[in-house]
Short mmCIF file of C-alpha atoms and ligand atoms in Angstrom, two decimals:
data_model
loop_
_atom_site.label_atom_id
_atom_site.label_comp_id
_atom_site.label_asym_id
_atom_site.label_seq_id
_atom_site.Cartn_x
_atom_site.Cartn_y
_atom_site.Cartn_z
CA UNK A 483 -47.05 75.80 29.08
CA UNK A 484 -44.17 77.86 30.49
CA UNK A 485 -43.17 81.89 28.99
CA UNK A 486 -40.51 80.30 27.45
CA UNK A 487 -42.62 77.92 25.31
CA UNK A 488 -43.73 78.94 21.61
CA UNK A 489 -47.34 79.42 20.60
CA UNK A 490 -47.62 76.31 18.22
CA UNK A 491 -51.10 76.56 16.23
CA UNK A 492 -52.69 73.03 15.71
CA UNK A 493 -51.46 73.49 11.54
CA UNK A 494 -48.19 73.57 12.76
CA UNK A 495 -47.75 70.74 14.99
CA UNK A 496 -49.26 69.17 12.11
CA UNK A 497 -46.52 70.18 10.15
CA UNK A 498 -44.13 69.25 12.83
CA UNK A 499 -45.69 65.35 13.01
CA UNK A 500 -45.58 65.32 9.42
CA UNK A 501 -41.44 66.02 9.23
CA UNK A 502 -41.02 63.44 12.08
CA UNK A 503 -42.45 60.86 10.21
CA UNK A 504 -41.24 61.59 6.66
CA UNK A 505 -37.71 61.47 8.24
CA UNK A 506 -38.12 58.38 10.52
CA UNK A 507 -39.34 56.72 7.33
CA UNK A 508 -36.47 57.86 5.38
CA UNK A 509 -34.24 56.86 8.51
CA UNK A 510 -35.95 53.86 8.68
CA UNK A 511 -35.14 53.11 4.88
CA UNK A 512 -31.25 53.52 5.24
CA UNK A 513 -30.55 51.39 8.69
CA UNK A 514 -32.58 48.53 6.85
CA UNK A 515 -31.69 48.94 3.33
CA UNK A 516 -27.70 49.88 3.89
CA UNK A 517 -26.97 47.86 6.36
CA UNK A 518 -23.42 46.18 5.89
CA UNK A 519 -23.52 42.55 5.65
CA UNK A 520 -20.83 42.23 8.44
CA UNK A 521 -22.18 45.29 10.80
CA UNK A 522 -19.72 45.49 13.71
CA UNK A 523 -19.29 47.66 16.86
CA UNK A 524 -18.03 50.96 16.07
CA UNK A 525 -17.86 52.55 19.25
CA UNK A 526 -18.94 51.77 22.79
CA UNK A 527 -20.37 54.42 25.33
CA UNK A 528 -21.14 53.93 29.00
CA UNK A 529 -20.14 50.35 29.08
CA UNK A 530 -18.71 47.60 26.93
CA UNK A 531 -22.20 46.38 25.99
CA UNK A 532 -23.24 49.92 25.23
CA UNK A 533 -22.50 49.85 21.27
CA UNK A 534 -22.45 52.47 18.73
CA UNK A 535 -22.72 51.12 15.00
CA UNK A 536 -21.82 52.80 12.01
CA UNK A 537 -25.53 52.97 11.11
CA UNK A 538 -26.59 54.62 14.12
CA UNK A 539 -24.00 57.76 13.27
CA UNK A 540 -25.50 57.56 9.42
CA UNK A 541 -29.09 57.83 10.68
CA UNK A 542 -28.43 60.64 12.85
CA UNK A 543 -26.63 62.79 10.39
CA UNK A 544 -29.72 61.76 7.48
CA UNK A 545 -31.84 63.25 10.53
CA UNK A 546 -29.49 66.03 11.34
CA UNK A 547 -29.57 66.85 7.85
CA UNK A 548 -32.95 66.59 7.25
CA UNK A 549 -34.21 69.01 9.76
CA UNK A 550 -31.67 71.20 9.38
CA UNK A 551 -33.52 71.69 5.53
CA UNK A 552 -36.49 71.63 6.53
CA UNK A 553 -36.53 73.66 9.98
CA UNK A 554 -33.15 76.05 10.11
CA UNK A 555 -33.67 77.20 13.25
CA UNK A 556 -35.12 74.66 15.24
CA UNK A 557 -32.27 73.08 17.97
CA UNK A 558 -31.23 69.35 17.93
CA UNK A 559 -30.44 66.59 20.85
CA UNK A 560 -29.48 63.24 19.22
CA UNK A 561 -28.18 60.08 20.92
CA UNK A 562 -25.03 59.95 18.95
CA UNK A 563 -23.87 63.45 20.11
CA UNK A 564 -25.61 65.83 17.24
CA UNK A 565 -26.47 68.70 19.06
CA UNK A 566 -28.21 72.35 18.27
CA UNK A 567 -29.26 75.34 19.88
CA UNK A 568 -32.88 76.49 19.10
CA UNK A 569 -34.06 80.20 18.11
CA UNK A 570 -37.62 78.98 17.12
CA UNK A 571 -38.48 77.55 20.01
CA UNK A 572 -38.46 74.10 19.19
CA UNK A 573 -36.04 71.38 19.53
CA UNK A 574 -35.72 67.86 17.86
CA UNK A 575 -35.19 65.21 19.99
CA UNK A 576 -34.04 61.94 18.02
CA UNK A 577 -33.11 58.60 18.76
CA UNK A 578 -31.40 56.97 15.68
CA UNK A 579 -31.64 53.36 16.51
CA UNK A 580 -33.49 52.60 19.02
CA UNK A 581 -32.62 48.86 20.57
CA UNK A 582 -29.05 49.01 19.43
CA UNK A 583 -28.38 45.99 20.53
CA UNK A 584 -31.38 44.75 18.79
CA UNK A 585 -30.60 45.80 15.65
CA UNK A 586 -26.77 44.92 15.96
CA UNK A 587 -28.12 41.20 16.41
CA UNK A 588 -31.06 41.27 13.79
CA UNK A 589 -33.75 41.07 16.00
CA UNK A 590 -36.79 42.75 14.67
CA UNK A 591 -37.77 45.12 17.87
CA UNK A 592 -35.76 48.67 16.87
CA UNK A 593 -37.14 51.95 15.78
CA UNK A 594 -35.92 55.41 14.46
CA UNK A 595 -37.71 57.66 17.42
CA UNK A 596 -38.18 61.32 16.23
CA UNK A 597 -40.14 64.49 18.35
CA UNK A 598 -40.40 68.04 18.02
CA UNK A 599 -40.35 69.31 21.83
CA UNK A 600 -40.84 72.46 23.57
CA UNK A 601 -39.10 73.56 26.42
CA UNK A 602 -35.31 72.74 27.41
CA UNK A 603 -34.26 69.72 26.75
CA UNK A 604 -31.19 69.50 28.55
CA UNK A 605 -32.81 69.92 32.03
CA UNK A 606 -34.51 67.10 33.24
CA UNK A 607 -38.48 68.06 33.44
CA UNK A 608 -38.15 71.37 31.83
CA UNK A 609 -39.20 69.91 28.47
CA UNK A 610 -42.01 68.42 26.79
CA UNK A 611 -43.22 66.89 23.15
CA UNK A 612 -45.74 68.39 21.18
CA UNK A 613 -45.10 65.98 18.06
CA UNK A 614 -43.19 62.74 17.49
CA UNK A 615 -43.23 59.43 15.51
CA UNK A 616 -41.35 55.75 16.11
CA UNK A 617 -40.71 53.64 12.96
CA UNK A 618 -40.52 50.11 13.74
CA UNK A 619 -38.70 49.86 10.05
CA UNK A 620 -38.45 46.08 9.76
CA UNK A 621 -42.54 45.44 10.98
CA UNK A 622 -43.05 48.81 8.94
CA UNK A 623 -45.47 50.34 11.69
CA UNK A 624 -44.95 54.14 12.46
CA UNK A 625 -46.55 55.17 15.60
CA UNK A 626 -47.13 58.82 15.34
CA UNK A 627 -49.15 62.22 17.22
CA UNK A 628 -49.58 64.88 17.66
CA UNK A 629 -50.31 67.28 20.67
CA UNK A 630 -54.13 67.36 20.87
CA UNK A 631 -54.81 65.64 17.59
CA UNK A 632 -54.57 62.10 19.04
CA UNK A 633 -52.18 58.95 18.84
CA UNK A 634 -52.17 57.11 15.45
CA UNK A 635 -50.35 53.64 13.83
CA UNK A 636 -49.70 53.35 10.08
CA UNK A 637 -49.35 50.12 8.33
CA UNK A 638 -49.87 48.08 5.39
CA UNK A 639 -51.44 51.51 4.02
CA UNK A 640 -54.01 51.88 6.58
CA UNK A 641 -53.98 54.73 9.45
CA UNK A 642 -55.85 53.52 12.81
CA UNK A 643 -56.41 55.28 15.74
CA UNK A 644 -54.82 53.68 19.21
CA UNK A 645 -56.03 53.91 22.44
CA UNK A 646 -53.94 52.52 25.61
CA UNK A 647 -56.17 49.34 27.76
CA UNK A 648 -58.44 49.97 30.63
CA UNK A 649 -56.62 47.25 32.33
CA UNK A 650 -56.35 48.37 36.40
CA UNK A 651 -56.11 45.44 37.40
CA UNK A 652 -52.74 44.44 38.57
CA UNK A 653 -52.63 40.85 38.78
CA UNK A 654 -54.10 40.54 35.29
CA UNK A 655 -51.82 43.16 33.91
CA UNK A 656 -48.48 42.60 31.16
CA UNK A 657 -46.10 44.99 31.64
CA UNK A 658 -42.65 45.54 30.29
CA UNK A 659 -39.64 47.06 31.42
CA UNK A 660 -35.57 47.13 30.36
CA UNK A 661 -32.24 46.83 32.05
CA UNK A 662 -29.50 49.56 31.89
CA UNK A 663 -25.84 48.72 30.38
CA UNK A 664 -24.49 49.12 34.24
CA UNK A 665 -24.21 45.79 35.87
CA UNK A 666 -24.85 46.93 39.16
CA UNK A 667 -28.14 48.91 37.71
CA UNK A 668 -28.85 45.93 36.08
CA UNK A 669 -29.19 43.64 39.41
CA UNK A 670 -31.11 46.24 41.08
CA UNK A 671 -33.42 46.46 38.04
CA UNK A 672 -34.03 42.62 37.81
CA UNK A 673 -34.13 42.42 41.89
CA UNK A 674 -37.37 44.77 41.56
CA UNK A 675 -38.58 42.65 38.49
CA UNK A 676 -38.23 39.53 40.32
CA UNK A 677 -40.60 41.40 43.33
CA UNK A 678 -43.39 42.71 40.86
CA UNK A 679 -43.07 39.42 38.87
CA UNK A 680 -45.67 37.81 41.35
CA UNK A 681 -47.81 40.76 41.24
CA UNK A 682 -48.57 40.97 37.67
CA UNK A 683 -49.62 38.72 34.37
CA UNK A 684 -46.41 38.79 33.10
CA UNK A 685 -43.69 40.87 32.21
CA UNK A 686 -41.86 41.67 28.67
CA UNK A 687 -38.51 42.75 27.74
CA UNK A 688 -38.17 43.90 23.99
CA UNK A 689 -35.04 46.13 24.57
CA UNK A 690 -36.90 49.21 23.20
CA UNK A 691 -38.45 52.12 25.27
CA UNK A 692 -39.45 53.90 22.15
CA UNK A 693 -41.37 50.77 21.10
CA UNK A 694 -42.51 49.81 24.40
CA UNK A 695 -44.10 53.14 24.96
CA UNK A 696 -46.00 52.94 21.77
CA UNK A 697 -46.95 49.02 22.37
CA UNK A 698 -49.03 50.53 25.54
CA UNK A 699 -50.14 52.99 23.66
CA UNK A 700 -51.63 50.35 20.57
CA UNK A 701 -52.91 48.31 23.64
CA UNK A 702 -50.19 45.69 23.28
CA UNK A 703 -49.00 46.20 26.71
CA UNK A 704 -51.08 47.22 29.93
CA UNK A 705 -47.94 49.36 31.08
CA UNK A 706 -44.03 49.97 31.09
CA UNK A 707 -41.64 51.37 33.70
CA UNK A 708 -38.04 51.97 33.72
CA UNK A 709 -35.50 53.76 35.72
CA UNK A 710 -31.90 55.23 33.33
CA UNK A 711 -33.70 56.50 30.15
CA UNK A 712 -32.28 59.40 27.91
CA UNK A 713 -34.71 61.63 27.22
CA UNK A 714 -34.12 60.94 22.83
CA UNK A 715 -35.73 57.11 24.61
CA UNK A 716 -38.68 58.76 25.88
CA UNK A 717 -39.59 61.97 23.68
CA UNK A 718 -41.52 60.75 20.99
CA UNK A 719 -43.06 57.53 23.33
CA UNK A 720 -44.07 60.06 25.85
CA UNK A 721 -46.60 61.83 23.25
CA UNK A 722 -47.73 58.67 21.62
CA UNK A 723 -48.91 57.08 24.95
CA UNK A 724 -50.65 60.49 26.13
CA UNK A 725 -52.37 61.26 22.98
CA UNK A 726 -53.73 57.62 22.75
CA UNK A 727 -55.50 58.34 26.48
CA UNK A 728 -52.47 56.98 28.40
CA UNK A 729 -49.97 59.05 31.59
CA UNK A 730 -46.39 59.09 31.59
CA UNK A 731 -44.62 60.12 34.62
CA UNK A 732 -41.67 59.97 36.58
CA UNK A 733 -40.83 60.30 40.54
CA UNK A 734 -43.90 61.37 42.56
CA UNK A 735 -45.90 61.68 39.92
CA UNK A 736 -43.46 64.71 38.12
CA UNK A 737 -42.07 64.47 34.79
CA UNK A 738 -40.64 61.18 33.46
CA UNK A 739 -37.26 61.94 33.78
CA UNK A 740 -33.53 59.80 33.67
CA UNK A 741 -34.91 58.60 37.47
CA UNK A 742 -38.20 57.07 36.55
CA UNK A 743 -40.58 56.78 33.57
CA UNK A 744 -44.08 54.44 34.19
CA UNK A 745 -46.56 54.41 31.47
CA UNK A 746 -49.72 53.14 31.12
CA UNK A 747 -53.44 53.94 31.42
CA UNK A 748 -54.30 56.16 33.74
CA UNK A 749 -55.48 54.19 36.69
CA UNK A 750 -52.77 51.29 35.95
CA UNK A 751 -49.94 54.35 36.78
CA UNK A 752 -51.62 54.74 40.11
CA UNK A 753 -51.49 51.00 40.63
CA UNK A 754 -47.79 50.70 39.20
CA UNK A 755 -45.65 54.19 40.48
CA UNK A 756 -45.84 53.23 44.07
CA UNK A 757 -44.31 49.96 43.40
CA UNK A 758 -41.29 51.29 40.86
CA UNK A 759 -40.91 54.70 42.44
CA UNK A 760 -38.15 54.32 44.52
C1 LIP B 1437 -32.17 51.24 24.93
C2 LIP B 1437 -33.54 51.51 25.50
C3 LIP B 1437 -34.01 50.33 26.35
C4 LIP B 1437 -33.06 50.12 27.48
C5 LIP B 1437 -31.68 49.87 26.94
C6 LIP B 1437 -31.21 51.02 26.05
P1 LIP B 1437 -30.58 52.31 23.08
O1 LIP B 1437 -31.76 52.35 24.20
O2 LIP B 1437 -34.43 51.70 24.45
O3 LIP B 1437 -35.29 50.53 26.86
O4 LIP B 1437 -33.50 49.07 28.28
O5 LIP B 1437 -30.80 49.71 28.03
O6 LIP B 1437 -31.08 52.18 26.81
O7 LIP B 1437 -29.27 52.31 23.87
O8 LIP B 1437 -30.74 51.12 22.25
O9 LIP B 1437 -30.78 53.60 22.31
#
């Protein structure tokens, strides 16, 4: 904890993992609920296959919204630009969809990724979360934690701890990864997949970090790496997977940051970093 950081009592990070998933619910609601029937491209970012839909803009603002109501003076990074100075201390990281591309072609593996963080979140390892929550809104399972109270999953009215697996062994390991919108990225990416592929059980691409990070962390996946995530991809993840027993780090074993993020139990990381980190 730096100077810098507020004193959050355990009641209010409560409080704080109790906003992110009433709002990733609500979220959650809209992008499945209003949905056009013909939903088209209404933007692109980075690249061409980098897509912004009109739903991802409506989520944000119902989150924007949201939090502005319920915490004034928090601050505010979103994806699709929203963006708030804090004067509590605490900033809202938030990912609106998730797997973009995913939900643009109706495949069921996108979330509404929401975390309270501490820290500053626009400088790469000088930030942290202390509460989050993913909404996988079509499978209706929201992942949620919160710092020091452990890593939960909520479904068909039930609430069940998660744990991430023991697995350290390698060769018997599934992973999963994902692949920038930059070509070039992309062929370095799959170059290092097509190395580790031999190495490992398998590997899985779902084409969301925010749901891959909470499949290790329900035990779905042994671990997850990828290089070229925003941090509104990795905030709420990040806590999930620590809080259910799991490490998340980045480049020599720092921060997860833009460079690096591998996930997983702990002795899996120290199997998996030296072969990503690079
Ligand atoms: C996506 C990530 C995914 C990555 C994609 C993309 P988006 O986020 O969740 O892991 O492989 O390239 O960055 O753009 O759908 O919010």
């Amino acid at each position: 904890m730096t100077s810098t950081e507020p004193r959050l009592s355990t009641d209010e990070i409560a409080d704080l993992e109790t906003i992110a998933c009433t709002i990733a619910r609500e979220a959650g609601d809209l992008i499945v609920d209003e949905r056009p029937d013909h939903l088209g491209v209404a933007a692109t970012k980075s690249t061409e296959t980098d897509v912004v839909t009109i739903m991802d803009k409506r989520s944000e603002e119902l989150l924007r919204t949201r939090l502005e109501a319920a915490r004034p003076g928090d601050g505010l990074l979103g994806e699709e630009g929203a963006s708030k100075p804090s004067t509590t201390g605490v900033t809202w990281v938030v990912d609106p969809i998730d797997g973009t591309v995913n939900y643009l072609y109706q495949l069921p593996a996108y979330a509404v990724s929401v975390a309270a963080c501490v820290g500053d979140v626009h400088t790469e390892g000088a930030w942290r979360p202390v509460a989050g929550a993913v909404l996988n809104p079509v499978t209706d399972e929201l992942f949620h934690a919160g710092l020091g109270s452990g890593a939960f999953l909520d479904h068909a009215g039930r609430s069940s701890a998660i744990r991430v697996t023991a697995q350290g062994d390698l060769a018997m390991s599934l992973l999963a990864t994902g692949f920038g919108y930059d070509v070039d990225k992309r062929k370095r990416q799959a170059a290092l997949a097509a190395e580790l592929i031999g190495r490992v059980r398998d590997i899985r691409r779902a084409g969301s970090a925010a749901l891959d990070l909470c499949s290790v962390a329900a035990g779905r996946l042994d671990g997850y790496y990828e290089a070229g995530l925003n941090p509104w991809d990795l905030a709420a993840g990040w806590l999930i997977v620590t809080e259910a027993g799991g490490l998340v780090q980045g480049q020599a074993g720092g921060a997860p940051t833009s460079d690096l993020v591998v996930a997983g139990g702990t002795e899996h990381v120290a199997k998996l970093a030296p072969l990503v980190d690079r």
